[in-house]
Amino acid sequence: MSAPVTLEELRRLAGQQFGDFVKAVVDVGRGVMAIGGELHADEEALLLQDGAGQADLWGINLYPDRPSAELIEFDSMINVRPSRGNRSRGVEDAAVQRQIQDIVGRLVVS
């Protein structure tokens, strides 16, 4: 998605899937994200088919009912990239975290 989505739409998606969160993959190269897949890998595949670069994709979870500072959880198996220095499910590079926060802040509105 490149157009904004509301918190209410995220709540609706969360209710249909995992209860309190939705999975998302952010493309930090193009400033877009995919949401609502059952797995981060599903969203990753969609973005790759759409022309994304693998190194630009990061998996997160979005919690629409949490305070804005806690909206994003940096946690996904697709984030494990030892060859690029990211050895955990989180996003270890603070600069990449800020990029993700900026994109989510632009694409998720009240």
N, CA and C of each residue as an Amber inpcrd file, in Angstrom:
protein
   330
   0.8280000  -1.1710000   0.0000000   0.0000000   0.0000000   0.0000000
   0.8700000   1.2310000   0.0000000   0.4510000   2.2040000  -0.7260000
   1.1380000   3.4770000  -0.7120000   0.1890000   4.5760000  -0.2670000
  -1.1140000   4.2390000  -0.1560000  -2.1060000   5.1980000   0.3400000
  -2.3310000   4.9450000   1.8280000  -2.6470000   5.9880000   2.5810000
  -2.8320000   5.8080000   4.0280000  -3.9940000   4.8760000   4.3730000
  -3.8540000   4.2170000   5.5110000  -4.8880000   3.3690000   6.0870000
  -5.1720000   3.9260000   7.4860000  -6.4130000   3.8260000   7.9170000
  -6.7520000   4.3600000   9.2460000  -6.5290000   3.3080000  10.3240000
  -6.4150000   3.7870000  11.5420000  -6.3050000   2.8710000  12.6790000
  -7.5490000   1.9820000  12.7690000  -8.7090000   2.5540000  12.4090000
  -9.9380000   1.7540000  12.4550000  -9.8660000   0.5990000  11.4580000
  -9.3070000   0.8360000  10.2790000  -9.1500000  -0.2450000   9.3040000
  -8.1790000  -1.3010000   9.8320000  -7.1230000  -0.8490000  10.5010000
  -6.1850000  -1.8180000  11.1040000  -6.8740000  -2.6430000  12.1880000
  -7.7150000  -1.9880000  12.9950000  -8.4550000  -2.7200000  14.0400000
  -9.3510000  -3.7960000  13.4130000 -10.0120000  -3.4290000  12.3240000
 -10.8960000  -4.3780000  11.6470000 -10.0900000  -5.5760000  11.1280000
  -8.9550000  -5.2910000  10.4810000  -8.0930000  -6.3700000   9.9920000
  -7.5790000  -7.2350000  11.1400000  -7.1660000  -6.5890000  12.2150000
  -6.6590000  -7.3260000  13.3780000  -7.7300000  -8.2540000  13.9320000
  -8.9610000  -7.7470000  14.0220000 -10.0570000  -8.5600000  14.5260000
 -10.3310000  -9.7810000  13.6610000 -10.0810000  -9.6630000  12.3670000
 -10.3070000 -10.7790000  11.4440000  -9.1550000 -11.7810000  11.4430000
  -7.9900000 -11.3670000  11.9950000  -6.8260000 -12.2340000  11.9020000
  -6.2900000 -12.6780000  13.2570000  -5.5390000 -11.8310000  13.9240000
  -4.8110000 -12.2330000  15.1210000  -5.3690000 -11.6140000  16.3990000
  -6.4220000 -10.8430000  16.2990000  -7.0470000 -10.2590000  17.4800000
  -6.6290000  -8.8330000  17.7370000  -5.3540000  -8.6400000  18.0920000
  -4.9400000  -7.2890000  18.4620000  -3.8230000  -6.7220000  17.5850000
  -3.3950000  -7.4470000  16.5690000  -2.3420000  -6.9180000  15.6980000
  -2.5040000  -7.4160000  14.2720000  -1.8410000  -6.7220000  13.3570000
  -1.7550000  -7.1610000  11.9680000  -0.2850000  -7.2150000  11.5880000
   0.0290000  -8.1460000  10.7300000   1.3950000  -8.2610000  10.2190000
   1.5620000  -7.2950000   9.0580000   2.7600000  -6.7460000   8.9280000
   3.0610000  -5.8320000   7.8280000   4.5150000  -6.0240000   7.4260000
   4.8060000  -5.7350000   6.1820000   6.1840000  -5.6950000   5.6910000
   6.3840000  -4.3290000   5.0510000   7.4400000  -3.6570000   5.4950000
   7.7400000  -2.3120000   5.0180000   8.8940000  -2.3690000   4.0220000
   8.7040000  -1.6930000   2.9090000   9.7400000  -1.5470000   1.8840000
  10.3830000  -0.1770000   2.1010000  11.5320000  -0.1570000   2.7490000
  12.1630000   1.1310000   3.0720000  12.7890000   1.7800000   1.8370000
  12.9580000   1.0160000   0.7730000  13.4990000   1.5790000  -0.4580000
  12.4850000   2.4010000  -1.2360000  11.2420000   1.9520000  -1.2110000
  10.1890000   2.6150000  -1.9860000   9.1790000   3.3490000  -1.1190000
   9.2650000   3.1700000   0.2160000   8.3500000   3.8730000   1.1220000
   6.9300000   3.3520000   1.0990000   6.7720000   2.0520000   0.8660000
   5.4350000   1.4460000   0.8620000   5.4330000   0.2770000   1.8350000
   4.2400000  -0.2650000   2.1130000   4.1760000  -1.4600000   2.9460000
   2.9880000  -2.3060000   2.5340000   3.0880000  -3.5780000   2.8410000
   2.0040000  -4.5300000   2.6220000   1.4840000  -4.9300000   3.9930000
   0.1630000  -4.9960000   4.1370000  -0.4270000  -5.3830000   5.4160000
  -1.4760000  -6.4560000   5.1960000  -1.7630000  -7.1790000   6.2800000
  -2.8940000  -8.0830000   6.2770000  -2.6190000  -9.4930000   5.8260000
  -1.3850000  -9.8470000   5.5620000  -1.0740000 -11.2280000   5.1830000
  -1.0900000 -12.1360000   6.4010000  -1.3040000 -13.4250000   6.1640000
  -1.2680000 -14.3770000   7.2720000   0.1530000 -14.5250000   7.8100000
   1.1270000 -14.4480000   6.9000000   2.5380000 -14.5360000   7.2640000
   3.2740000 -13.3240000   6.6990000   4.3410000 -12.9150000   7.3780000
   5.1720000 -11.8530000   6.8180000   5.7170000 -12.2840000   5.4580000
   5.9890000 -13.5710000   5.3160000   6.5310000 -14.0830000   4.0580000
   5.5600000 -13.8650000   2.8980000   4.2500000 -13.9020000   3.1770000
   3.2560000 -13.6410000   2.1220000   3.3790000 -12.2030000   1.6260000
   3.4940000 -11.2840000   2.5660000   3.6130000  -9.8680000   2.2020000
   4.9540000  -9.5920000   1.5260000   5.9990000 -10.2480000   2.0170000
   7.3250000 -10.1110000   1.4100000   7.2780000 -10.5610000  -0.0510000
   6.6440000 -11.7020000  -0.3100000   6.5480000 -12.2180000  -1.6860000
   5.7850000 -11.2460000  -2.5770000   4.7200000 -10.6720000  -2.0450000
   3.9280000  -9.7090000  -2.8180000   4.7720000  -8.4940000  -3.2020000
   5.5200000  -7.9680000  -2.2540000   6.3500000  -6.7940000  -2.5350000
   7.4990000  -7.1360000  -3.4950000   8.0640000  -8.3260000  -3.3630000
   9.1190000  -8.7360000  -4.2930000   8.5740000  -8.8360000  -5.7220000
   7.3650000  -9.3840000  -5.8560000   6.7320000  -9.4650000  -7.1800000
   6.4590000  -8.0790000  -7.7500000   6.2930000  -7.1160000  -6.8480000
   5.9970000  -5.7410000  -7.2590000   7.2660000  -4.9240000  -7.5080000
   8.4300000  -5.5750000  -7.4040000   9.6710000  -4.8970000  -7.7410000
  10.5470000  -4.4670000  -6.5730000  10.1840000  -4.8420000  -5.3620000
  10.9920000  -4.4770000  -4.2000000  12.3260000  -5.2150000  -4.2000000
  13.3150000  -4.6370000  -3.5530000  14.5900000  -5.2970000  -3.3390000
  14.5570000  -6.0230000  -1.9970000  15.0560000  -7.2420000  -1.9540000
  15.0040000  -8.0480000  -0.7300000  15.5850000  -7.3130000   0.4750000
  16.6960000  -6.6300000   0.2810000  17.3730000  -5.9610000   1.4000000
  16.5500000  -4.8100000   1.9870000  15.5460000  -4.3430000   1.2450000
  14.7240000  -3.2170000   1.7060000  13.4950000  -3.6360000   2.4990000
  13.2550000  -4.9270000   2.6370000  12.0150000  -5.4060000   3.2530000
  12.2270000  -5.8100000   4.7030000  11.3470000  -5.3010000   5.5770000
  11.4270000  -5.5830000   7.0110000  10.0380000  -5.9040000   7.5460000
   9.9600000  -6.9580000   8.3490000   8.6770000  -7.3660000   8.9120000
   8.4250000  -6.7270000  10.2620000   7.1840000  -6.3000000  10.4430000
   6.7610000  -5.6890000  11.7130000   5.3570000  -6.1710000  12.0360000
   4.9290000  -5.9020000  13.2590000   3.5410000  -6.0850000  13.6510000
   3.0090000  -4.7220000  14.0710000   1.7470000  -4.4600000  13.7420000
   1.1150000  -3.1840000  14.0820000  -0.0200000  -3.4550000  15.0720000
   0.0280000  -2.7570000  16.2080000  -0.9810000  -2.9000000  17.2660000
  -1.8070000  -1.6220000  17.3190000  -2.9580000  -1.5760000  16.6310000
  -3.7220000  -0.3290000  16.5120000  -4.2950000   0.2040000  17.8170000
  -4.4420000  -0.6150000  18.8330000  -5.0120000  -0.1230000  20.0900000
  -3.9700000   0.2920000  21.1170000  -2.7300000   0.1750000  20.7890000
  -1.6740000   0.6050000  21.7080000  -1.3720000   2.0900000  21.5000000
  -0.7600000   2.7430000  22.4920000  -0.3250000   4.1310000  22.2930000
   0.6030000   4.2160000  21.0720000   0.6530000   5.3750000  20.4300000
   1.3960000   5.5110000  19.1680000   2.8580000   5.0790000  19.2950000
   3.4670000   5.3130000  20.4530000   4.8640000   4.9310000  20.6410000
   5.0460000   3.4090000  20.6610000   3.9490000   2.6810000  20.8700000
   3.9990000   1.2160000  20.9300000   3.2690000   0.5630000  19.7590000
   2.9000000   1.3530000  18.7640000   2.1610000   0.8290000  17.6090000
   2.9510000  -0.2370000  16.8650000   4.2750000  -0.0260000  16.7300000
   5.1070000  -0.9150000  15.9210000   5.8890000  -1.8820000  16.8030000
   5.8360000  -3.1540000  16.4530000   6.6990000  -4.1710000  17.0690000
   7.6180000  -4.6800000  15.9680000   8.9080000  -4.5450000  16.1530000
   9.8940000  -4.9870000  15.1590000  10.1940000  -6.4600000  15.4060000
   9.4070000  -7.3400000  14.8150000   9.5740000  -8.7620000  15.0890000
   9.0690000  -9.5860000  13.9110000   9.9750000 -10.2490000  13.2450000
   9.5870000 -11.1380000  12.1470000  10.7550000 -12.0450000  11.7870000
  10.4110000 -13.2580000  11.3800000  11.4450000 -14.1880000  10.9080000
  12.1450000 -13.6610000   9.6540000  11.4620000 -12.8700000   8.8380000
  12.1040000 -12.3860000   7.6100000  13.2120000 -11.3880000   7.9010000
  13.2830000 -10.9150000   9.1460000  14.3280000  -9.9440000   9.5100000
  15.6710000 -10.5910000   9.8260000  15.6900000 -11.8960000  10.0130000
  16.9360000 -12.6000000  10.3370000  17.8160000 -12.6370000   9.0890000
  18.9070000 -11.8760000   9.1300000  19.8210000 -11.7640000   7.9810000
  21.2620000 -11.6750000   8.4860000  21.8080000 -12.7770000   8.9220000
  23.1730000 -12.7410000   9.4750000  24.1930000 -12.1440000   8.5080000
  24.0140000 -12.3900000   7.2200000  24.9870000 -11.8720000   6.2440000
  24.9650000 -10.3510000   6.1650000  23.8960000  -9.7370000   6.6320000
  23.7770000  -8.2770000   6.6320000  23.8780000  -7.7030000   8.0440000
  24.2720000  -8.5500000   9.0000000  24.4920000  -8.0870000  10.3600000
  23.2570000  -8.0580000  11.2400000  22.1200000  -8.5310000  10.7600000
  20.9000000  -8.5650000  11.5770000  20.6630000 -10.0180000  11.9850000
  21.0380000 -10.3530000  13.2080000  21.0220000 -11.7410000  13.6510000
  19.7830000 -12.1260000  14.4440000  18.8070000 -11.2340000  14.5480000
  17.6180000 -11.5410000  15.3290000  16.3640000 -11.2770000  14.5090000
  15.2270000 -11.5800000  15.1110000  13.9360000 -11.3060000  14.4700000
  13.6070000  -9.8140000  14.5080000  14.3270000  -9.0700000  15.3180000
  14.0940000  -7.6340000  15.4160000  14.7830000  -6.8810000  14.2900000
  14.6960000  -5.5640000  14.3430000  15.4200000  -4.6980000  13.4080000
  16.4780000  -3.9970000  14.2500000  17.7230000  -4.4370000  14.1090000
  18.7750000  -4.0020000  15.0180000  19.3580000  -2.6310000  14.6640000
  19.2480000  -2.2080000  13.4330000  19.7980000  -0.9250000  12.9930000
  18.8080000   0.1970000  13.3150000  19.2150000   1.1180000  14.1890000
  18.3340000   2.2150000  14.6120000  17.9140000   3.0930000  13.4370000
  18.7910000   3.2610000  12.4580000  18.4400000   4.0820000  11.2850000
  17.3290000   3.4190000  10.4790000  17.3810000   2.1060000  10.3470000
  16.3190000   1.3870000   9.6340000  15.0240000   1.4630000  10.4350000
  15.1200000   1.3490000  11.7590000  13.9170000   1.4970000  12.5900000
  13.2640000   2.8500000  12.3580000  14.0750000   3.9130000  12.2810000
  13.5120000   5.2550000  12.0480000  12.8550000   5.3360000  10.6690000
  13.4790000   4.7230000   9.6640000  12.8650000   4.7070000   8.3290000
  11.4910000   4.0300000   8.3820000  11.4420000   2.8990000   9.0580000
  10.1730000   2.1620000   9.1800000   9.1460000   3.0250000   9.9220000
   9.5610000   3.6460000  11.0250000   8.6350000   4.4920000  11.7890000
   8.1130000   5.6450000  10.9330000   8.9800000   6.2430000  10.1210000
   8.5500000   7.3480000   9.2550000   7.5180000   6.8760000   8.2310000
   7.7700000   5.7320000   7.6220000   6.8430000   5.2040000   6.6090000
   5.5030000   4.8460000   7.2510000   5.5540000   4.1480000   8.3790000
   4.3070000   3.7910000   9.0670000   3.5740000   5.0680000   9.5140000
   4.3120000   6.0430000   9.9980000   3.6840000   7.2990000  10.4210000
   2.9850000   8.0280000   9.2820000   3.5000000   7.8720000   8.0820000
   2.8770000   8.4940000   6.9090000   1.6930000   7.6770000   6.4070000
   1.7610000   6.3480000   6.5470000   0.7390000   5.4740000   5.9570000
  -0.3630000   5.0350000   6.9160000  -0.1590000   5.2000000   8.2160000
  -1.2080000   4.8560000   9.1910000  -1.6650000   6.1480000   9.8410000
  -2.9500000   6.4730000   9.6330000  -3.4920000   7.7300000  10.1490000
  -4.6250000   7.4480000  11.1350000  -4.9260000   8.4280000  11.9500000
  -5.9940000   8.2750000  12.9650000  -7.3750000   8.2330000  12.3370000
